[in-house]
GROMACS .gro file of C-alpha atoms in nm:
model
  351
    1MET     CA    1   1.373   0.336  -1.554
    2LYS     CA    2   1.715   0.458  -1.454
    3LYS     CA    3   1.956   0.229  -1.645
    4GLY     CA    4   2.285   0.302  -1.472
    5GLY     CA    5   2.346  -0.065  -1.412
    6ASP     CA    6   2.556  -0.005  -1.100
    7GLU     CA    7   2.488  -0.163  -0.765
    8THR     CA    8   2.331   0.150  -0.623
    9THR     CA    9   2.071   0.161  -0.896
   10LYS     CA   10   2.009  -0.208  -0.871
   11LYS     CA   11   1.968  -0.194  -0.492
   12PHE     CA   12   1.725   0.097  -0.529
   13ALA     CA   13   1.520  -0.093  -0.784
   14GLU     CA   14   1.511  -0.402  -0.562
   15GLN     CA   15   1.380  -0.196  -0.267
   16ILE     CA   16   1.111  -0.034  -0.480
   17ILE     CA   17   1.000  -0.364  -0.629
   18SER     CA   18   1.002  -0.547  -0.293
   19ALA     CA   19   0.796  -0.281  -0.121
   20SER     CA   20   0.564  -0.239  -0.414
   21GLU     CA   21   0.485  -0.611  -0.419
   22LYS     CA   22   0.370  -0.570  -0.061
   23GLY     CA   23   0.168  -0.264  -0.148
   24ALA     CA   24   0.002  -0.453  -0.432
   25SER     CA   25  -0.109  -0.712  -0.178
   26LEU     CA   26  -0.301  -0.462   0.030
   27THR     CA   27  -0.658  -0.533  -0.096
   28LYS     CA   28  -0.617  -0.910  -0.059
   29GLY     CA   29  -0.470  -0.864   0.286
   30ILE     CA   30  -0.760  -0.649   0.396
   31LEU     CA   31  -1.013  -0.904   0.265
   32ALA     CA   32  -0.832  -1.179   0.449
   33PHE     CA   33  -0.842  -0.974   0.768
   34THR     CA   34  -1.211  -0.890   0.745
   35ARG     CA   35  -1.294  -1.256   0.685
   36LYS     CA   36  -1.071  -1.347   0.985
   37GLN     CA   37  -0.865  -1.581   0.772
   38VAL     CA   38  -0.530  -1.715   0.888
   39ILE     CA   39  -0.235  -1.485   0.842
   40ASN     CA   40   0.088  -1.598   0.678
   41PRO     CA   41   0.358  -1.543   0.939
   42GLN     CA   42   0.730  -1.600   0.900
   43VAL     CA   43   1.028  -1.508   1.115
   44VAL     CA   44   1.186  -1.183   0.996
   45ASP     CA   45   1.418  -0.920   1.147
   46LEU     CA   46   1.204  -0.619   1.208
   47ASN     CA   47   1.490  -0.386   1.138
   48GLY     CA   48   1.544  -0.542   0.795
   49LEU     CA   49   1.172  -0.500   0.712
   50ILE     CA   50   1.189  -0.128   0.791
   51GLU     CA   51   1.508  -0.083   0.586
   52ARG     CA   52   1.346  -0.250   0.287
   53THR     CA   53   1.038  -0.032   0.321
   54GLU     CA   54   1.219   0.299   0.369
   55LYS     CA   55   1.256   0.377  -0.003
   56ILE     CA   56   0.892   0.326  -0.076
   57LEU     CA   57   0.791   0.536   0.224
   58MET     CA   58   1.010   0.818   0.094
   59ARG     CA   59   0.816   0.807  -0.235
   60LEU     CA   60   0.476   0.804  -0.058
   61ILE     CA   61   0.552   1.122   0.138
   62SER     CA   62   0.617   1.474   0.002
   63GLU     CA   63   0.960   1.606  -0.087
   64ASP     CA   64   0.939   1.862   0.193
   65ILE     CA   65   0.903   1.586   0.457
   66GLU     CA   66   1.220   1.437   0.605
   67LEU     CA   67   1.226   1.070   0.687
   68ASN     CA   68   1.470   0.945   0.950
   69THR     CA   69   1.523   0.595   1.087
   70ASN     CA   70   1.692   0.506   1.412
   71LEU     CA   71   1.714   0.128   1.434
   72THR     CA   72   1.856  -0.071   1.720
   73ASP     CA   73   2.183  -0.257   1.655
   74ARG     CA   74   2.041  -0.587   1.778
   75ALA     CA   75   1.825  -0.821   1.572
   76LEU     CA   76   1.455  -0.804   1.653
   77ASN     CA   77   1.321  -1.132   1.521
   78VAL     CA   78   0.941  -1.146   1.511
   79ASN     CA   79   0.698  -1.399   1.369
   80ILE     CA   80   0.479  -1.182   1.144
   81ASP     CA   81   0.300  -1.155   0.815
   82GLU     CA   82   0.547  -0.919   0.656
   83VAL     CA   83   0.301  -0.786   0.400
   84GLN     CA   84   0.054  -0.681   0.666
   85ILE     CA   85   0.306  -0.512   0.893
   86ASP     CA   86   0.441  -0.333   0.587
   87GLN     CA   87   0.084  -0.209   0.514
   88ILE     CA   88   0.070  -0.060   0.862
   89LEU     CA   89   0.393   0.137   0.803
   90MET     CA   90   0.263   0.267   0.471
   91ASN     CA   91  -0.067   0.366   0.625
   92LEU     CA   92   0.108   0.553   0.907
   93ALA     CA   93   0.329   0.727   0.655
   94THR     CA   94   0.045   0.850   0.435
   95ASN     CA   95  -0.149   0.968   0.746
   96ALA     CA   96   0.161   1.156   0.867
   97ARG     CA   97   0.208   1.312   0.524
   98ASP     CA   98  -0.150   1.437   0.525
   99ALA     CA   99  -0.094   1.593   0.870
  100MET     CA  100   0.212   1.790   0.750
  101LEU     CA  101   0.091   1.991   0.452
  102ASN     CA  102   0.376   2.243   0.498
  103GLY     CA  103   0.648   1.984   0.550
  104GLY     CA  104   0.793   1.825   0.861
  105LYS     CA  105   0.970   1.517   0.983
  106ILE     CA  106   0.889   1.147   1.032
  107THR     CA  107   1.109   0.940   1.259
  108ILE     CA  108   1.092   0.560   1.278
  109SER     CA  109   1.286   0.392   1.553
  110THR     CA  110   1.304   0.040   1.693
  111SER     CA  111   1.404  -0.103   2.028
  112LEU     CA  112   1.372  -0.398   2.256
  113TYR     CA  113   1.097  -0.348   2.517
  114GLU     CA  114   1.002  -0.550   2.819
  115ILE     CA  115   0.632  -0.539   2.911
  116ASN     CA  116   0.594  -0.598   3.285
  117GLY     CA  117   0.331  -0.556   3.549
  118GLU     CA  118   0.398  -0.188   3.586
  119PHE     CA  119   0.330  -0.134   3.216
  120ILE     CA  120   0.009  -0.333   3.231
  121ARG     CA  121  -0.116  -0.138   3.534
  122ALA     CA  122  -0.033   0.195   3.368
  123TYR     CA  123  -0.197   0.128   3.032
  124GLY     CA  124  -0.460  -0.138   3.115
  125TYR     CA  125  -0.339  -0.388   2.859
  126GLY     CA  126  -0.040  -0.603   2.770
  127LYS     CA  127   0.111  -0.943   2.842
  128PRO     CA  128   0.448  -0.977   3.021
  129GLY     CA  129   0.737  -1.058   2.789
  130SER     CA  130   0.996  -0.927   2.546
  131TYR     CA  131   0.870  -0.722   2.253
  132ALA     CA  132   1.010  -0.547   1.948
  133MET     CA  133   0.883  -0.188   1.960
  134ILE     CA  134   0.834   0.040   1.659
  135ASN     CA  135   0.811   0.407   1.744
  136PHE     CA  136   0.657   0.602   1.453
  137ALA     CA  137   0.652   0.979   1.518
  138ASP     CA  138   0.568   1.283   1.308
  139THR     CA  139   0.574   1.661   1.356
  140GLY     CA  140   0.227   1.713   1.212
  141VAL     CA  141  -0.073   1.901   1.343
  142GLY     CA  142  -0.147   1.642   1.607
  143MET     CA  143  -0.492   1.564   1.741
  144ASP     CA  144  -0.708   1.640   2.046
  145GLU     CA  145  -0.811   1.386   2.310
  146GLU     CA  146  -1.152   1.321   2.157
  147THR     CA  147  -1.003   1.245   1.818
  148ARG     CA  148  -0.726   1.030   1.966
  149LYS     CA  149  -0.980   0.808   2.143
  150LYS     CA  150  -1.164   0.742   1.815
  151ILE     CA  151  -0.885   0.684   1.560
  152PHE     CA  152  -0.898   0.303   1.579
  153GLU     CA  153  -1.275   0.296   1.519
  154PRO     CA  154  -1.389   0.173   1.178
  155PHE     CA  155  -1.482   0.444   0.934
  156PHE     CA  156  -1.364   0.724   1.162
  157THR     CA  157  -1.159   0.975   0.962
  158THR     CA  158  -1.048   1.334   0.997
  159LYS     CA  159  -0.991   1.367   0.620
  160GLY     CA  160  -1.226   1.537   0.383
  161LEU     CA  161  -1.490   1.368   0.173
  162GLY     CA  162  -1.340   1.123  -0.072
  163LYS     CA  163  -0.989   1.146   0.081
  164GLY     CA  164  -1.005   0.858   0.328
  165THR     CA  165  -1.217   0.555   0.409
  166GLY     CA  166  -1.149   0.564   0.783
  167LEU     CA  167  -1.041   0.196   0.767
  168GLY     CA  168  -0.663   0.227   0.767
  169LEU     CA  169  -0.597   0.257   1.141
  170SER     CA  170  -0.878   0.021   1.243
  171ILE     CA  171  -0.739  -0.244   1.012
  172SER     CA  172  -0.388  -0.174   1.145
  173TYR     CA  173  -0.518  -0.221   1.499
  174GLY     CA  174  -0.677  -0.551   1.400
  175ILE     CA  175  -0.364  -0.677   1.227
  176ILE     CA  176  -0.149  -0.599   1.533
  177LYS     CA  177  -0.400  -0.780   1.759
  178GLN     CA  178  -0.389  -1.081   1.529
  179HIS     CA  179  -0.011  -1.087   1.586
  180ASN     CA  180  -0.063  -1.080   1.966
  181GLY     CA  181   0.075  -0.730   1.973
  182PHE     CA  182  -0.029  -0.393   2.102
  183ILE     CA  183  -0.048  -0.036   1.970
  184ASN     CA  184  -0.097   0.299   2.142
  185VAL     CA  185  -0.087   0.660   2.035
  186PHE     CA  186   0.022   0.981   2.193
  187SER     CA  187  -0.067   1.320   2.051
  188GLU     CA  188  -0.153   1.680   2.128
  189PRO     CA  189  -0.277   1.958   1.898
  190GLY     CA  190   0.024   2.126   1.738
  191ASN     CA  191   0.274   1.875   1.880
  192GLY     CA  192   0.264   1.591   1.632
  193THR     CA  193   0.165   1.227   1.677
  194GLU     CA  194   0.355   0.928   1.804
  195PHE     CA  195   0.251   0.562   1.759
  196LYS     CA  196   0.410   0.280   1.956
  197ILE     CA  197   0.370  -0.075   1.822
  198TYR     CA  198   0.473  -0.378   2.030
  199LEU     CA  199   0.526  -0.717   1.857
  200PRO     CA  200   0.633  -1.027   2.052
  201LEU     CA  201   0.991  -1.135   2.000
  202THR     CA  202   1.073  -1.488   1.899
  203THR     CA  203   1.387  -1.693   1.960
  204GLN     CA  204   1.364  -1.847   1.612
  205GLU     CA  205   1.608  -1.742   1.343
  206ALA     CA  206   1.492  -1.519   1.057
  207LYS     CA  207   1.463  -1.691   0.718
  208GLU     CA  208   1.701  -1.590   0.435
  209ARG     CA  209   1.530  -1.375   0.180
  210LYS     CA  210   1.526  -1.464  -0.192
  211PRO     CA  211   1.684  -1.201  -0.420
  212ILE     CA  212   1.437  -0.978  -0.603
  213GLU     CA  213   1.420  -1.007  -0.979
  214VAL     CA  214   1.478  -0.673  -1.146
  215ILE     CA  215   1.330  -0.607  -1.484
  216THR     CA  216   1.521  -0.372  -1.716
  217THR     CA  217   1.358  -0.441  -2.054
  218VAL     CA  218   0.992  -0.345  -2.013
  219SER     CA  219   1.012   0.030  -1.966
  220GLY     CA  220   0.802   0.279  -2.164
  221SER     CA  221   0.710   0.643  -2.195
  222GLU     CA  222   0.337   0.631  -2.252
  223THR     CA  223   0.072   0.798  -2.038
  224LEU     CA  224  -0.146   0.563  -1.834
  225LEU     CA  225  -0.472   0.626  -1.641
  226PHE     CA  226  -0.460   0.428  -1.319
  227VAL     CA  227  -0.790   0.397  -1.129
  228GLU     CA  228  -0.775   0.270  -0.774
  229GLU     CA  229  -0.973   0.361  -0.466
  230ASN     CA  230  -0.711   0.263  -0.209
  231SER     CA  231  -0.447   0.529  -0.168
  232ILE     CA  232  -0.164   0.295  -0.070
  233VAL     CA  233  -0.218   0.058  -0.358
  234ARG     CA  234  -0.257   0.354  -0.596
  235GLU     CA  235   0.055   0.531  -0.483
  236THR     CA  236   0.284   0.227  -0.467
  237THR     CA  237   0.173   0.116  -0.814
  238ARG     CA  238   0.228   0.467  -0.945
  239VAL     CA  239   0.582   0.463  -0.804
  240ILE     CA  240   0.679   0.143  -0.987
  241LEU     CA  241   0.525   0.256  -1.315
  242GLU     CA  242   0.701   0.592  -1.299
  243GLU     CA  243   1.032   0.422  -1.214
  244TYR     CA  244   1.005   0.244  -1.546
  245GLY     CA  245   0.933   0.561  -1.746
  246TYR     CA  246   0.556   0.573  -1.766
  247LYS     CA  247   0.356   0.891  -1.698
  248VAL     CA  248   0.071   0.806  -1.461
  249ILE     CA  249  -0.255   0.995  -1.417
  250GLU     CA  250  -0.428   0.881  -1.094
  251ALA     CA  251  -0.804   0.858  -1.040
  252VAL     CA  252  -0.966   0.768  -0.707
  253ASP     CA  253  -1.307   0.642  -0.828
  254GLY     CA  254  -1.517   0.584  -1.137
  255GLU     CA  255  -1.642   0.939  -1.183
  256ASP     CA  256  -1.292   1.075  -1.129
  257ALA     CA  257  -1.164   0.832  -1.394
  258VAL     CA  258  -1.403   0.955  -1.656
  259GLN     CA  259  -1.322   1.320  -1.580
  260LYS     CA  260  -0.949   1.258  -1.586
  261PHE     CA  261  -0.976   1.074  -1.919
  262ASN     CA  262  -1.180   1.359  -2.069
  263GLU     CA  263  -0.909   1.605  -1.962
  264ASN     CA  264  -0.628   1.390  -2.104
  265LYS     CA  265  -0.790   1.182  -2.380
  266ASP     CA  266  -0.533   1.273  -2.643
  267ASN     CA  267  -0.246   1.144  -2.429
  268ILE     CA  268  -0.374   0.832  -2.245
  269LYS     CA  269  -0.277   0.511  -2.412
  270LEU     CA  270  -0.402   0.258  -2.156
  271ILE     CA  271  -0.640   0.239  -1.863
  272ILE     CA  272  -0.561   0.018  -1.563
  273SER     CA  273  -0.871   0.010  -1.351
  274ASP     CA  274  -0.999  -0.156  -1.036
  275MET     CA  275  -1.317  -0.346  -1.104
  276ILE     CA  276  -1.531  -0.251  -0.799
  277MET     CA  277  -1.523   0.120  -0.700
  278PRO     CA  278  -1.748   0.390  -0.562
  279LYS     CA  279  -1.976   0.591  -0.799
  280LYS     CA  280  -1.900   0.388  -1.112
  281SER     CA  281  -1.765   0.034  -1.150
  282GLY     CA  282  -1.465  -0.038  -1.372
  283LYS     CA  283  -1.700  -0.183  -1.635
  284GLU     CA  284  -1.919   0.130  -1.632
  285VAL     CA  285  -1.610   0.351  -1.660
  286TYR     CA  286  -1.489   0.146  -1.957
  287GLU     CA  287  -1.825   0.165  -2.138
  288GLU     CA  288  -1.846   0.543  -2.092
  289ILE     CA  289  -1.485   0.607  -2.201
  290LYS     CA  290  -1.525   0.375  -2.497
  291LYS     CA  291  -1.789   0.614  -2.632
  292ILE     CA  292  -1.527   0.889  -2.636
  293SER     CA  293  -1.236   0.674  -2.752
  294PRO     CA  294  -1.354   0.342  -2.904
  295ASP     CA  295  -1.000   0.205  -2.942
  296ILE     CA  296  -0.886   0.266  -2.579
  297LYS     CA  297  -0.712  -0.033  -2.424
  298VAL     CA  298  -0.792  -0.147  -2.072
  299ILE     CA  299  -0.661  -0.379  -1.800
  300PHE     CA  300  -0.904  -0.469  -1.519
  301VAL     CA  301  -0.785  -0.580  -1.174
  302SER     CA  302  -0.978  -0.671  -0.860
  303GLY     CA  303  -0.912  -0.766  -0.500
  304TYR     CA  304  -1.233  -0.973  -0.489
  305THR     CA  305  -1.256  -1.336  -0.582
  306ALA     CA  306  -1.439  -1.456  -0.892
  307ASP     CA  307  -1.741  -1.564  -0.695
  308GLN     CA  308  -1.773  -1.217  -0.533
  309ILE     CA  309  -1.806  -1.020  -0.860
  310LYS     CA  310  -2.001  -1.067  -1.179
  311THR     CA  311  -1.750  -1.173  -1.442
  312LYS     CA  312  -1.998  -1.290  -1.707
  313ASP     CA  313  -2.028  -0.953  -1.885
  314ILE     CA  314  -1.652  -0.907  -1.882
  315SER     CA  315  -1.574  -1.249  -2.029
  316GLU     CA  316  -1.839  -1.198  -2.299
  317ASP     CA  317  -1.668  -0.874  -2.403
  318GLY     CA  318  -1.336  -1.057  -2.428
  319ILE     CA  319  -1.179  -0.856  -2.143
  320SER     CA  320  -0.990  -1.068  -1.892
  321LEU     CA  321  -0.976  -0.991  -1.522
  322LEU     CA  322  -0.663  -1.010  -1.305
  323PHE     CA  323  -0.701  -1.080  -0.937
  324LYS     CA  324  -0.482  -0.900  -0.688
  325PRO     CA  325  -0.212  -0.914  -0.566
  326ILE     CA  326  -0.024  -0.855  -0.888
  327THR     CA  327   0.355  -0.833  -0.871
  328PRO     CA  328   0.531  -0.538  -1.039
  329ASN     CA  329   0.716  -0.774  -1.272
  330LYS     CA  330   0.391  -0.919  -1.412
  331LEU     CA  331   0.226  -0.577  -1.428
  332LEU     CA  332   0.516  -0.421  -1.619
  333LYS     CA  333   0.529  -0.707  -1.868
  334LYS     CA  334   0.155  -0.700  -1.932
  335VAL     CA  335   0.134  -0.321  -1.960
  336ARG     CA  336   0.402  -0.338  -2.230
  337GLU     CA  337   0.223  -0.630  -2.397
  338VAL     CA  338  -0.114  -0.458  -2.405
  339ILE     CA  339   0.019  -0.126  -2.534
  340ASP     CA  340   0.217  -0.302  -2.810
  341SER     CA  341  -0.072  -0.528  -2.910
  342PRO     CA  342  -0.288  -0.470  -3.222
  343ASN     CA  343  -0.534  -0.182  -3.175
  344ASN     CA  344  -0.798  -0.389  -3.002
  345PRO     CA  345  -0.972  -0.237  -2.695
  346LYS     CA  346  -1.082  -0.585  -2.592
  347PHE     CA  347  -0.725  -0.700  -2.524
  348GLY     CA  348  -0.713  -0.761  -2.155
  349LEU     CA  349  -0.492  -0.920  -1.891
  350LYS     CA  350  -0.543  -1.282  -1.795
  351ALA     CA  351  -0.493  -1.400  -1.444
   0.00000   0.00000   0.00000
């Protein structure tokens, strides 16, 4: 962690931690959506949300991609689940990054938009009223008409095998509908992609945000293996761990985790692994790696509830299970605690 102690460093850390806490909530948010549970809305200024998310978006994209924001001067108060809207922005950013392998530009702008009868007749959807509009544009490869028509369908993806679930945009679409909003997309091959998101304005005042607690005493320099299927959760968690000095090796599934460990077994001090993953579960990964390195330490996390996974074998082995979302503060403290604990591979992280 940068330890300058000045306000610029502190503000940067606050933005990283704030956005990372939202990223860590992704799996639980998706589960809530698929079970059609009630969202947790609160009144926020949409411009403020984007400003707080900008730093984490910059870390999610490549260094050769420019990120610009053009936010309206007026407040855009909306009644939203901030975590879920933030997930949408991170998903759009990672998709844009993947469409600009040779670099490019992302522009996020906001404005006040009035949906009227003319809009509804032109697009075939909408409800008259005042909306906050997010315009998210990239200069990537774009897409043809056939692809554009399918991008909100579940499991549709243009990415290679193992590089995308095809759920990101369909979940984003569902979240926006839950907020009584609308989304459309404009794109042509070679001319980039532009998403427009419309969220109903509210006359209520935005709530004052609590200051973010910044940790400065739990940094480290060890190498960690972080195993997580979801790219947004994986990348945002990597960002916060790297900000506090750790070296992070990422794995996208169980088989990838075993391979990455074999390639780096002399350096990895701790495994942080999702519990339920494709190809091999977290428990199977741990059992296989333990044959290579019996003293390896592990932290299991899961986005599923206790009644959705089998916890009996884990508890019998003395390995505790942490249920997502996990805040960066708690993760950083426990990572340090596990690494500094006696050499016991069965030292886990309690919820």
